[in-house]
PDB file of C-alpha atoms in Angstrom:
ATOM      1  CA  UNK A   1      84.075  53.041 108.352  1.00 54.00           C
ATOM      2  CA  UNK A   2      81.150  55.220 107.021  1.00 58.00           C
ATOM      3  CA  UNK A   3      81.547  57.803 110.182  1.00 61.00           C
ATOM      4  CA  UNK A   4      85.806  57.580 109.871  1.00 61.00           C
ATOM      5  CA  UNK A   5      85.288  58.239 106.298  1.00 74.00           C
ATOM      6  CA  UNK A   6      82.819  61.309 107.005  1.00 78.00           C
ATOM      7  CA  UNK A   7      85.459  62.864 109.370  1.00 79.00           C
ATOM      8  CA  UNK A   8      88.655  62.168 106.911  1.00 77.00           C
ATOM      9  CA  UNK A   9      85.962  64.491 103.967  1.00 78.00           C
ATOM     10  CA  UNK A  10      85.336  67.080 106.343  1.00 77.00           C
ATOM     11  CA  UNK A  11      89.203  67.269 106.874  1.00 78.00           C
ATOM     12  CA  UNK A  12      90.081  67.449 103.634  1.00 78.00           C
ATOM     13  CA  UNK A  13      87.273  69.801 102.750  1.00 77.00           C
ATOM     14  CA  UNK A  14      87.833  72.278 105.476  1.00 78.00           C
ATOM     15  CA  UNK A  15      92.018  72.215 104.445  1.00 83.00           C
ATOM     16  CA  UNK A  16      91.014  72.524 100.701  1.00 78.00           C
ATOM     17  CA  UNK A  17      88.809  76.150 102.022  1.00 73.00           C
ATOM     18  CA  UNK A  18      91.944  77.121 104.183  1.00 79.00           C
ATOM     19  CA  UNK A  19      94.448  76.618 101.436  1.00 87.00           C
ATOM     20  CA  UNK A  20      91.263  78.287  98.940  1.00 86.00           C
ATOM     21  CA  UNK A  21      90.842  81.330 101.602  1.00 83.00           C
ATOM     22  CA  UNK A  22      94.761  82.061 101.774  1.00 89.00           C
ATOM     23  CA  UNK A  23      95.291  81.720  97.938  1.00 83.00           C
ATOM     24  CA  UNK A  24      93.026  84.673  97.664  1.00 91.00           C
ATOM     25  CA  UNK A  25      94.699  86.699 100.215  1.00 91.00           C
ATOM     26  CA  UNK A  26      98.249  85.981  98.262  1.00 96.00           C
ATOM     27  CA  UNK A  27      96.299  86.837  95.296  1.00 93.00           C
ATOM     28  CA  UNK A  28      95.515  90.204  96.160  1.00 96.00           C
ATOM     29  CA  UNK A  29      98.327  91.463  97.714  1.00 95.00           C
ATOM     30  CA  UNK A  30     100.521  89.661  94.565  1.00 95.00           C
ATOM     31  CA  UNK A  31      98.230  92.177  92.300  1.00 94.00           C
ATOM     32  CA  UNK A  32      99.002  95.323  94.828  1.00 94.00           C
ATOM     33  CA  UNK A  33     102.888  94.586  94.369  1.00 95.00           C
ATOM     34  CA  UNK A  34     102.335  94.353  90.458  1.00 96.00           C
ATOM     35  CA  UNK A  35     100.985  97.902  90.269  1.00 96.00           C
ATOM     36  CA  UNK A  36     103.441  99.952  89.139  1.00 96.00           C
ATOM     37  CA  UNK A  37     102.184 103.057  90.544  1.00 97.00           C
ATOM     38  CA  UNK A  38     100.160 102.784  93.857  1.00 97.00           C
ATOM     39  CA  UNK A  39      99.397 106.335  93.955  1.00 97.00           C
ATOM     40  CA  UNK A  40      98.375 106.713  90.744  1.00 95.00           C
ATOM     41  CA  UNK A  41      94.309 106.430  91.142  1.00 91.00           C
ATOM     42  CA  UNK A  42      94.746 109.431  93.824  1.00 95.00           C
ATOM     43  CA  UNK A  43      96.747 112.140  91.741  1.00 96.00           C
ATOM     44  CA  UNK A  44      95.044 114.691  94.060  1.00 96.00           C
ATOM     45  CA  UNK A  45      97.344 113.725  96.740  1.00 97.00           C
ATOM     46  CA  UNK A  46     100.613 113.686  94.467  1.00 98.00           C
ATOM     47  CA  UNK A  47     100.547 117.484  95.637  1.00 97.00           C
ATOM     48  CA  UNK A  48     101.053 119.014  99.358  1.00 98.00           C
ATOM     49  CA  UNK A  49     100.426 122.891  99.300  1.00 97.00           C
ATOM     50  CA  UNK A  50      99.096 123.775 102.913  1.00 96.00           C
ATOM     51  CA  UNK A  51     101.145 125.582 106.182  1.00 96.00           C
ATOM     52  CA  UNK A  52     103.611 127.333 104.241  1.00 96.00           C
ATOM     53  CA  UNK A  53     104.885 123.638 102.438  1.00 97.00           C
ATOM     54  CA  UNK A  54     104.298 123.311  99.017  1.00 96.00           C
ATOM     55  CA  UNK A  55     106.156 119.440  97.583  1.00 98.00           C
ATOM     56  CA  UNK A  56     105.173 117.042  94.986  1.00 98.00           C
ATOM     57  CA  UNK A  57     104.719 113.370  96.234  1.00 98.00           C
ATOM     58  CA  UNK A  58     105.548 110.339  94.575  1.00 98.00           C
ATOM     59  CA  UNK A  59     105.361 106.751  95.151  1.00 98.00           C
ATOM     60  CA  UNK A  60     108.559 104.116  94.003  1.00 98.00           C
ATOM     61  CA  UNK A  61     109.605 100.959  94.825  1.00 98.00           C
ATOM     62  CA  UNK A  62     112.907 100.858  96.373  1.00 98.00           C
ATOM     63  CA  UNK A  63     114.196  99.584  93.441  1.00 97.00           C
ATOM     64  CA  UNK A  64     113.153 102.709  91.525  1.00 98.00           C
ATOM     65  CA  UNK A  65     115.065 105.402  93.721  1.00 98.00           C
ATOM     66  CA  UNK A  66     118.388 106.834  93.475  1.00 98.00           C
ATOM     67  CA  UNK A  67     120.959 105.578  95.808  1.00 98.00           C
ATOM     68  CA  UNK A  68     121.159 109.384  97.485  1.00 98.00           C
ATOM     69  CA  UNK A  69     117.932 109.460  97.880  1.00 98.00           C
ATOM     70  CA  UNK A  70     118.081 105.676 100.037  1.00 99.00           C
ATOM     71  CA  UNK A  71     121.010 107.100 101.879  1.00 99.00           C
ATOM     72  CA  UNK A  72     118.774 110.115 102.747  1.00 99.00           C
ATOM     73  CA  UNK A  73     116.133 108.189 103.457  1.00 99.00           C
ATOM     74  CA  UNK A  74     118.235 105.815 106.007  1.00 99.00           C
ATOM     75  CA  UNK A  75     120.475 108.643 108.047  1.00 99.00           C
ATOM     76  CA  UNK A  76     116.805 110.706 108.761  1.00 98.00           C
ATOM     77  CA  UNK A  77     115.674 107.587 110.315  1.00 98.00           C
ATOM     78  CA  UNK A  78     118.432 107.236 112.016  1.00 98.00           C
ATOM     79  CA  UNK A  79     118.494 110.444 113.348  1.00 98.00           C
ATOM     80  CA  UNK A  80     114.957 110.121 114.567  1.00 96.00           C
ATOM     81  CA  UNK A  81     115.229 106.619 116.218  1.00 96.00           C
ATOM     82  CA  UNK A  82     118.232 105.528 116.929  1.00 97.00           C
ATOM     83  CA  UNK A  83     118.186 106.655 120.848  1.00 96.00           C
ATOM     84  CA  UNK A  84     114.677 104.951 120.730  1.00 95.00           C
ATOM     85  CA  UNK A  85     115.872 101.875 119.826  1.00 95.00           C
ATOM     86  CA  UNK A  86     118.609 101.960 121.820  1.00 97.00           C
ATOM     87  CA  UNK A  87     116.113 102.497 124.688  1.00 95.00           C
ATOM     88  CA  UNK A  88     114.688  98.973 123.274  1.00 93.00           C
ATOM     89  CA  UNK A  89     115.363  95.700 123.695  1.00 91.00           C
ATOM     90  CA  UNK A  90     116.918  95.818 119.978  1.00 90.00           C
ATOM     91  CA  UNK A  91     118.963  98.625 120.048  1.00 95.00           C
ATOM     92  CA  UNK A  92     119.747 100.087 116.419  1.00 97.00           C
ATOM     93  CA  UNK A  93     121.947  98.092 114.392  1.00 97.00           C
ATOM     94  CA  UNK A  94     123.163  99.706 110.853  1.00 98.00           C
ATOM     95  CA  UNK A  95     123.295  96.940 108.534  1.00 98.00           C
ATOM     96  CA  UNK A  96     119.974  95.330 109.846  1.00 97.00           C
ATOM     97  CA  UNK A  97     118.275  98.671 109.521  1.00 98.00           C
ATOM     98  CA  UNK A  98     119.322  99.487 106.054  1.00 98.00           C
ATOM     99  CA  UNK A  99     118.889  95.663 104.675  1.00 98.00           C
ATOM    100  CA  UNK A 100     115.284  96.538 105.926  1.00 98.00           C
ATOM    101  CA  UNK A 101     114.461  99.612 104.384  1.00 98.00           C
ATOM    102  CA  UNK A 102     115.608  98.284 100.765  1.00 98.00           C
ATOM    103  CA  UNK A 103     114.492  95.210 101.134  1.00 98.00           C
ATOM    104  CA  UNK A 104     112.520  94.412  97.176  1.00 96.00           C
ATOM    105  CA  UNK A 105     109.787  94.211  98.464  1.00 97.00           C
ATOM    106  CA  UNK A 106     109.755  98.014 100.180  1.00 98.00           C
ATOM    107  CA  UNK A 107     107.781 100.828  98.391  1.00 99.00           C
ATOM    108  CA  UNK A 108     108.193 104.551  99.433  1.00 99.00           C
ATOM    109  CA  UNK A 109     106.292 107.566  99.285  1.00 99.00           C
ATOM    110  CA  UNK A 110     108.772 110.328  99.248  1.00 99.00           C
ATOM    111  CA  UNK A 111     107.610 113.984 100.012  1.00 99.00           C
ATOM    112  CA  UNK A 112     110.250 116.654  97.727  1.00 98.00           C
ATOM    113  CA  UNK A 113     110.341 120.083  98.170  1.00 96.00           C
ATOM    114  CA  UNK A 114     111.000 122.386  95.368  1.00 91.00           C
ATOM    115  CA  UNK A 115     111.113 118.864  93.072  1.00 87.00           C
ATOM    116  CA  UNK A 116     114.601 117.876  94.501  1.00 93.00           C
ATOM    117  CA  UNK A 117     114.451 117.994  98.013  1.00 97.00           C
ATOM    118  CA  UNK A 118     113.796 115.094 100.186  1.00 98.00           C
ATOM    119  CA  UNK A 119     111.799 116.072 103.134  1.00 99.00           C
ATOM    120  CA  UNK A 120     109.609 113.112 104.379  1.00 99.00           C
ATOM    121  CA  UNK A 121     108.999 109.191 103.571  1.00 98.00           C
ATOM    122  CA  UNK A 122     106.960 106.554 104.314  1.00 98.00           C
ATOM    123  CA  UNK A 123     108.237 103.145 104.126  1.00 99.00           C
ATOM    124  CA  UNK A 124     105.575 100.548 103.484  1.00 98.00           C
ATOM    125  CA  UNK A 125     104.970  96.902 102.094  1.00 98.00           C
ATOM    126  CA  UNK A 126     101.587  94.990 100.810  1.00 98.00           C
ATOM    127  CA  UNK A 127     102.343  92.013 102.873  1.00 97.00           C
ATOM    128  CA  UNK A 128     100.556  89.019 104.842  1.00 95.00           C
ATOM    129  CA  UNK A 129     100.097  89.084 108.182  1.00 92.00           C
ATOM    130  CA  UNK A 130      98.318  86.240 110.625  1.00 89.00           C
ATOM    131  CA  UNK A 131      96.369  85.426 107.661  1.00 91.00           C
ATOM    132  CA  UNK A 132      95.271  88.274 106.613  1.00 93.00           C
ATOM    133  CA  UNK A 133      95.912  90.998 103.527  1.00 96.00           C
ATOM    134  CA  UNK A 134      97.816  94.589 105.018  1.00 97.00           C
ATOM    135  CA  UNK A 135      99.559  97.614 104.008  1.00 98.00           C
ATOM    136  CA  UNK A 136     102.229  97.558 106.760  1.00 98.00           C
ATOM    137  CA  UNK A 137     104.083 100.796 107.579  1.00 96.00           C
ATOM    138  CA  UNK A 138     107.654 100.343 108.507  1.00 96.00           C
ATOM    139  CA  UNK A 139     108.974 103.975 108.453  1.00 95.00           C
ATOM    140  CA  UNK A 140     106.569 107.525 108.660  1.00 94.00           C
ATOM    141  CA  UNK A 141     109.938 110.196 108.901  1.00 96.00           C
ATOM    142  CA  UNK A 142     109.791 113.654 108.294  1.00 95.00           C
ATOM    143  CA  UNK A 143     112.516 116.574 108.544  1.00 98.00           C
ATOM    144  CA  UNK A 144     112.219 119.065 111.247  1.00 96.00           C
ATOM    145  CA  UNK A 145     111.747 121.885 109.268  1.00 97.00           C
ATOM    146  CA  UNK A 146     108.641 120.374 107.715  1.00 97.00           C
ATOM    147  CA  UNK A 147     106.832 118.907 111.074  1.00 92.00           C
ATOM    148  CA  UNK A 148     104.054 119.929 112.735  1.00 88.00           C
ATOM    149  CA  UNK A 149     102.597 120.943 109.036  1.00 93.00           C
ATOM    150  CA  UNK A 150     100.079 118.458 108.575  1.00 88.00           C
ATOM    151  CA  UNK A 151     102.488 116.644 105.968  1.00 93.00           C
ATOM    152  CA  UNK A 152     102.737 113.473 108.514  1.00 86.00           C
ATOM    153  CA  UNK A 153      98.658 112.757 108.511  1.00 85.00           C
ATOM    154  CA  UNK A 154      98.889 113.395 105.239  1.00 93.00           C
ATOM    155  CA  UNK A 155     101.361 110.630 104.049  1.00 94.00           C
ATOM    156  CA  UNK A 156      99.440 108.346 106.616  1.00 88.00           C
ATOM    157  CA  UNK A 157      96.046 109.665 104.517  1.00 89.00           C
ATOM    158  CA  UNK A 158      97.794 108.411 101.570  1.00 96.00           C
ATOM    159  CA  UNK A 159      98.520 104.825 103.259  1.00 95.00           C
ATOM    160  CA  UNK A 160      94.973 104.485 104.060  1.00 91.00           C
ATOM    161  CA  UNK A 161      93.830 104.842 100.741  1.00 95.00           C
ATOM    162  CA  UNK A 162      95.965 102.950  98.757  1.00 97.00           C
ATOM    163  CA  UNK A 163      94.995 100.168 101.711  1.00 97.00           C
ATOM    164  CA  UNK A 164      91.694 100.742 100.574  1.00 95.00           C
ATOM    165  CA  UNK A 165      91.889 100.829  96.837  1.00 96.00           C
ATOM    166  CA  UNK A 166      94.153  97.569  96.945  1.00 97.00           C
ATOM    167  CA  UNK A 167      91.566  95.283  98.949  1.00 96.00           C
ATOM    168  CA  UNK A 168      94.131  95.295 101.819  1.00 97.00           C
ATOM    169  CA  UNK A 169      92.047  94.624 105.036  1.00 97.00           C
ATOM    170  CA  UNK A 170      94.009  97.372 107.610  1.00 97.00           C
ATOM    171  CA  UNK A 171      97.006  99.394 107.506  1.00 96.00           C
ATOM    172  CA  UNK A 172      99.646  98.157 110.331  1.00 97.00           C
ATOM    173  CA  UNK A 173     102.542  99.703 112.086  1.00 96.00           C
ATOM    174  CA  UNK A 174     104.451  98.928 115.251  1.00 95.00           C
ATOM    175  CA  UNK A 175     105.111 101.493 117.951  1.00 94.00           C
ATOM    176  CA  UNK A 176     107.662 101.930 120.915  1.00 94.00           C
ATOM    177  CA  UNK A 177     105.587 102.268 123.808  1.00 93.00           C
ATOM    178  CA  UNK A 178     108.304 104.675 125.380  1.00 94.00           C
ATOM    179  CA  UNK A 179     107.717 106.910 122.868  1.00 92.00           C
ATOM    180  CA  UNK A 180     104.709 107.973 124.640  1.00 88.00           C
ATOM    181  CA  UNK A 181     103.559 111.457 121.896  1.00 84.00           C
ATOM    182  CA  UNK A 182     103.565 108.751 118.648  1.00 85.00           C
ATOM    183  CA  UNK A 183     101.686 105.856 121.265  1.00 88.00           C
ATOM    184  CA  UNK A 184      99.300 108.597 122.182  1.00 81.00           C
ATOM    185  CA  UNK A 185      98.688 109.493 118.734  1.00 76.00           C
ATOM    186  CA  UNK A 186      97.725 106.593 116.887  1.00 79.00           C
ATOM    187  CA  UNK A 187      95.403 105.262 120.062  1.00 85.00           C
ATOM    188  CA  UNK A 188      93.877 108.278 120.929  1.00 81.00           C
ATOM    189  CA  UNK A 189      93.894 110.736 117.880  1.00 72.00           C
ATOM    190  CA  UNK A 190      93.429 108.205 115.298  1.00 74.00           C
ATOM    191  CA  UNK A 191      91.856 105.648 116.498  1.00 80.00           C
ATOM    192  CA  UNK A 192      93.964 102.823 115.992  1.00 84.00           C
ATOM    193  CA  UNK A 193      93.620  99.356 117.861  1.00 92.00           C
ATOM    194  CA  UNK A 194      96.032  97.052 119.690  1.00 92.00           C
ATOM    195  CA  UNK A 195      96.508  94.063 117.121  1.00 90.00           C
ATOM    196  CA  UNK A 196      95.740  90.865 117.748  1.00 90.00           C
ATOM    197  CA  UNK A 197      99.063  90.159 116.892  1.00 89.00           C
ATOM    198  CA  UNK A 198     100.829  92.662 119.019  1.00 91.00           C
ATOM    199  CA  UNK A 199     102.531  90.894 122.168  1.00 88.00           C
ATOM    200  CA  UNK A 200     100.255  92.281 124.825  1.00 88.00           C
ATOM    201  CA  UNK A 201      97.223  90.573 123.347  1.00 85.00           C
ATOM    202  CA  UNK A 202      98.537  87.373 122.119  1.00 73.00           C
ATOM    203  CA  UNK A 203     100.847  86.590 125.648  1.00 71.00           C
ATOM    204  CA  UNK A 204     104.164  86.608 123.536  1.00 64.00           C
ATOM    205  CA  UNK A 205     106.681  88.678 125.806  1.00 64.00           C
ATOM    206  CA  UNK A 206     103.948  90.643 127.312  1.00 57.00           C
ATOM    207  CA  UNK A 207     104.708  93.570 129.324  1.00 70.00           C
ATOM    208  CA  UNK A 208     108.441  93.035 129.039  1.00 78.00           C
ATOM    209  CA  UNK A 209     108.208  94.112 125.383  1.00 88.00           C
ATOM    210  CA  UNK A 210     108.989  97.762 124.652  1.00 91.00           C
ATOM    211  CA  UNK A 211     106.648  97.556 121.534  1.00 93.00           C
ATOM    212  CA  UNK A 212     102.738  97.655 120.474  1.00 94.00           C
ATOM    213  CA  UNK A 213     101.677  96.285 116.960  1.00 95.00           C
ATOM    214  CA  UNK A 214      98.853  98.583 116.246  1.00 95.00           C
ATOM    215  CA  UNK A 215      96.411  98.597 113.006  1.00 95.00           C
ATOM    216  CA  UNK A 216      93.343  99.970 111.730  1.00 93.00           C
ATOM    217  CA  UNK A 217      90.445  98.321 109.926  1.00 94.00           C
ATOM    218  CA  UNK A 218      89.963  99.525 106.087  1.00 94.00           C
ATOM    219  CA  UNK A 219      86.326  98.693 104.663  1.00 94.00           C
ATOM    220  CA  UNK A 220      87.796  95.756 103.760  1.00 92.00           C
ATOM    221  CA  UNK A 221      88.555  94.238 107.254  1.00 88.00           C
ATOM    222  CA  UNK A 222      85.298  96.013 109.355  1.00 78.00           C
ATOM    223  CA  UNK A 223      83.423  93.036 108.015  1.00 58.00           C
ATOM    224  CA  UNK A 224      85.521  90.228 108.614  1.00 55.00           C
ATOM    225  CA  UNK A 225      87.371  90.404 112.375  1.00 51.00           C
ATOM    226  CA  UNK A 226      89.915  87.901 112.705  1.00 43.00           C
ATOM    227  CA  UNK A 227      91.159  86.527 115.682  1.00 37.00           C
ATOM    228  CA  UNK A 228      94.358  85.196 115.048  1.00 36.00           C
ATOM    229  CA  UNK A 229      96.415  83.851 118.083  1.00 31.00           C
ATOM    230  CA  UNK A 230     100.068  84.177 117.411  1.00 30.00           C
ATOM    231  CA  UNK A 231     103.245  86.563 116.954  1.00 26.00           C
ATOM    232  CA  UNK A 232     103.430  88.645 114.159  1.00 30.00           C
ATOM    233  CA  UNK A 233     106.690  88.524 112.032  1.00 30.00           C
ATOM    234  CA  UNK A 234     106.819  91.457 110.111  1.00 35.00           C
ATOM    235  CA  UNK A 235     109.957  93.981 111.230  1.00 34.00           C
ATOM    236  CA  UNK A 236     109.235  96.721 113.512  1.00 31.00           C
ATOM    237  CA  UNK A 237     108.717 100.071 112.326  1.00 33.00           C
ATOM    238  CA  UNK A 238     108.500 103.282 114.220  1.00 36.00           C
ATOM    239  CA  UNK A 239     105.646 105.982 113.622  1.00 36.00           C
ATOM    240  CA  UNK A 240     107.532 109.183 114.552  1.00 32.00           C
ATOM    241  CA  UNK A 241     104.938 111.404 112.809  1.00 33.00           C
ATOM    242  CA  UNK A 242     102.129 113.082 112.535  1.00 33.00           C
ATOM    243  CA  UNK A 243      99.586 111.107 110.960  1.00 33.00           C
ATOM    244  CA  UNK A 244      95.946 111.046 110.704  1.00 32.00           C
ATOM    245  CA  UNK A 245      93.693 108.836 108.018  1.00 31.00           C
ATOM    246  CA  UNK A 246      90.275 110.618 108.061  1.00 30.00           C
ATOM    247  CA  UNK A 247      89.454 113.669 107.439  1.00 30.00           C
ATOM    248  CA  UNK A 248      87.046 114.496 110.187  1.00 27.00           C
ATOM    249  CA  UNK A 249      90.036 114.518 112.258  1.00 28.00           C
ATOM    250  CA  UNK A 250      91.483 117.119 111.137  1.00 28.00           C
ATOM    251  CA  UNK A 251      90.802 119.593 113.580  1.00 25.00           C
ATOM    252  CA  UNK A 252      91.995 117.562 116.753  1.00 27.00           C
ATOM    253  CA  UNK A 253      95.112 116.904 114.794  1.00 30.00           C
ATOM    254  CA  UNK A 254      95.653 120.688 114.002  1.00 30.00           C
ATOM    255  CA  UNK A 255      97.694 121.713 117.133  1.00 27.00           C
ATOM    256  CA  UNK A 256      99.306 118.359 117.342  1.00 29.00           C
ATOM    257  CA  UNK A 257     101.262 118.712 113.795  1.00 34.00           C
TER     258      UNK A 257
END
């Protein structure tokens, strides 16, 4: 009975430091969606005056934006991805896109030119993923007129810090692997890692999906490397951009935005 008993304690205890370990992660990422102004500690980065651009950049829930600036914010997507989704196993579906992007628990960093002109976004969410606490980037989108400025790394910049300053342990995002200049990007130019999570790695689907789930670490996550098994939930989003998060790579980025 003694060593049955021992066992049944060690249970317990280790499901008590689970249920501990994920309460915290809620915890933190139920305090990032309470801010009410993410980009508020960085008000150096509310501005974007560099290659001829000069907009003002502001961070909103979805909640918070006009409905012409949504609709904006949902036909430049779908101008940008719909043939690579259709390329996709998913293929682009209207309704399911725009439930997505205004879903309560979306926030958006929206780029405006001249103070009333949408010209990028970022769609993003504090979420949980595989255990663990992440900014996850649904949507990077930029007009044409404004690409190839270094606005794209620069919303991405943004990301990173706000991953940072809310004890989020890496910034997400899902890729199309047939979209071979964003792929390239955020492996090569910035760094980024296959997730755990991501198909390839955890034997879900594989080669036969047309997706990667890739991240990056913040200081937060370099000291703590999980190794979850398992299929991450979290909707797909599509990097078309430009992006980079540190600043020493800003030259090997130049030529690229």
């Amino acid at each position: 009975m003694g060593r049955k008993s021992s066992k049944a304690k060690e249970k317990k205890q280790k499901r008590l430091e689970e249920r501990a370990a994920m309460d915290a992660v809620c915890a933190k990422v139920d305090a990032a969606n309470r801010l009410g102004d993410p980009l508020e500690a960085f008000p150096v980065f509310k501005k974007y005056d560099r290659n001829g651009l000069n907009v003002s950049i502001e961070c909103k829930r979805v909640s918070g934006l006009e409905p012409a600036t949504v609709d904006w914010a949902f036909d430049l997507t779908k101008t940008n991805m719909q043939t690579m989704y259709e390329q996709s196993e998913w293929g682009w579906k209207d309704r399911e896109k725009r439930e997505e992007m205004t879903d309560d628990r979306a926030w958006y960093l929206i780029a405006w030119e001249n103070s009333s002109v949408p010209v990028a976004f970022s769609h993003f969410r504090f979420d949980v993923e595989c255990g663990d606490e992440v900014l996850y980037c649904y949507e990077v989108q930029l007009e044409s007129k404004v690409r190839r400025k270094g606005l794209g790394k620069f919303l991405i910049q943004i990301l990173q810090l706000m991953a940072n300053s809310t004890q989020m342990k890496k910034v997400m995002l899902t890729v199309f692997k047939h979209n071979h200049g964003a792929y390239q990007f955020f492996r090569e130019a910035l760094q980024f890692e296959i997730d755990d999570s991501s198909p390839s790695m955890s034997g879900c689907c594989g080669e036969d999906c047309s997706y990667e789930i890739l991240s990056r670490r913040t200081k937060f996550g370099d000291s703590q490397h999980s190794h979850a098994a398992g299929f991450s939930t979290a909707p797909y989003i599509h990097a078309w951009t430009n992006g980079m998060f540190m600043p020493t790579f800003m030259k090997v980025l130049e030529s690229w935005v």
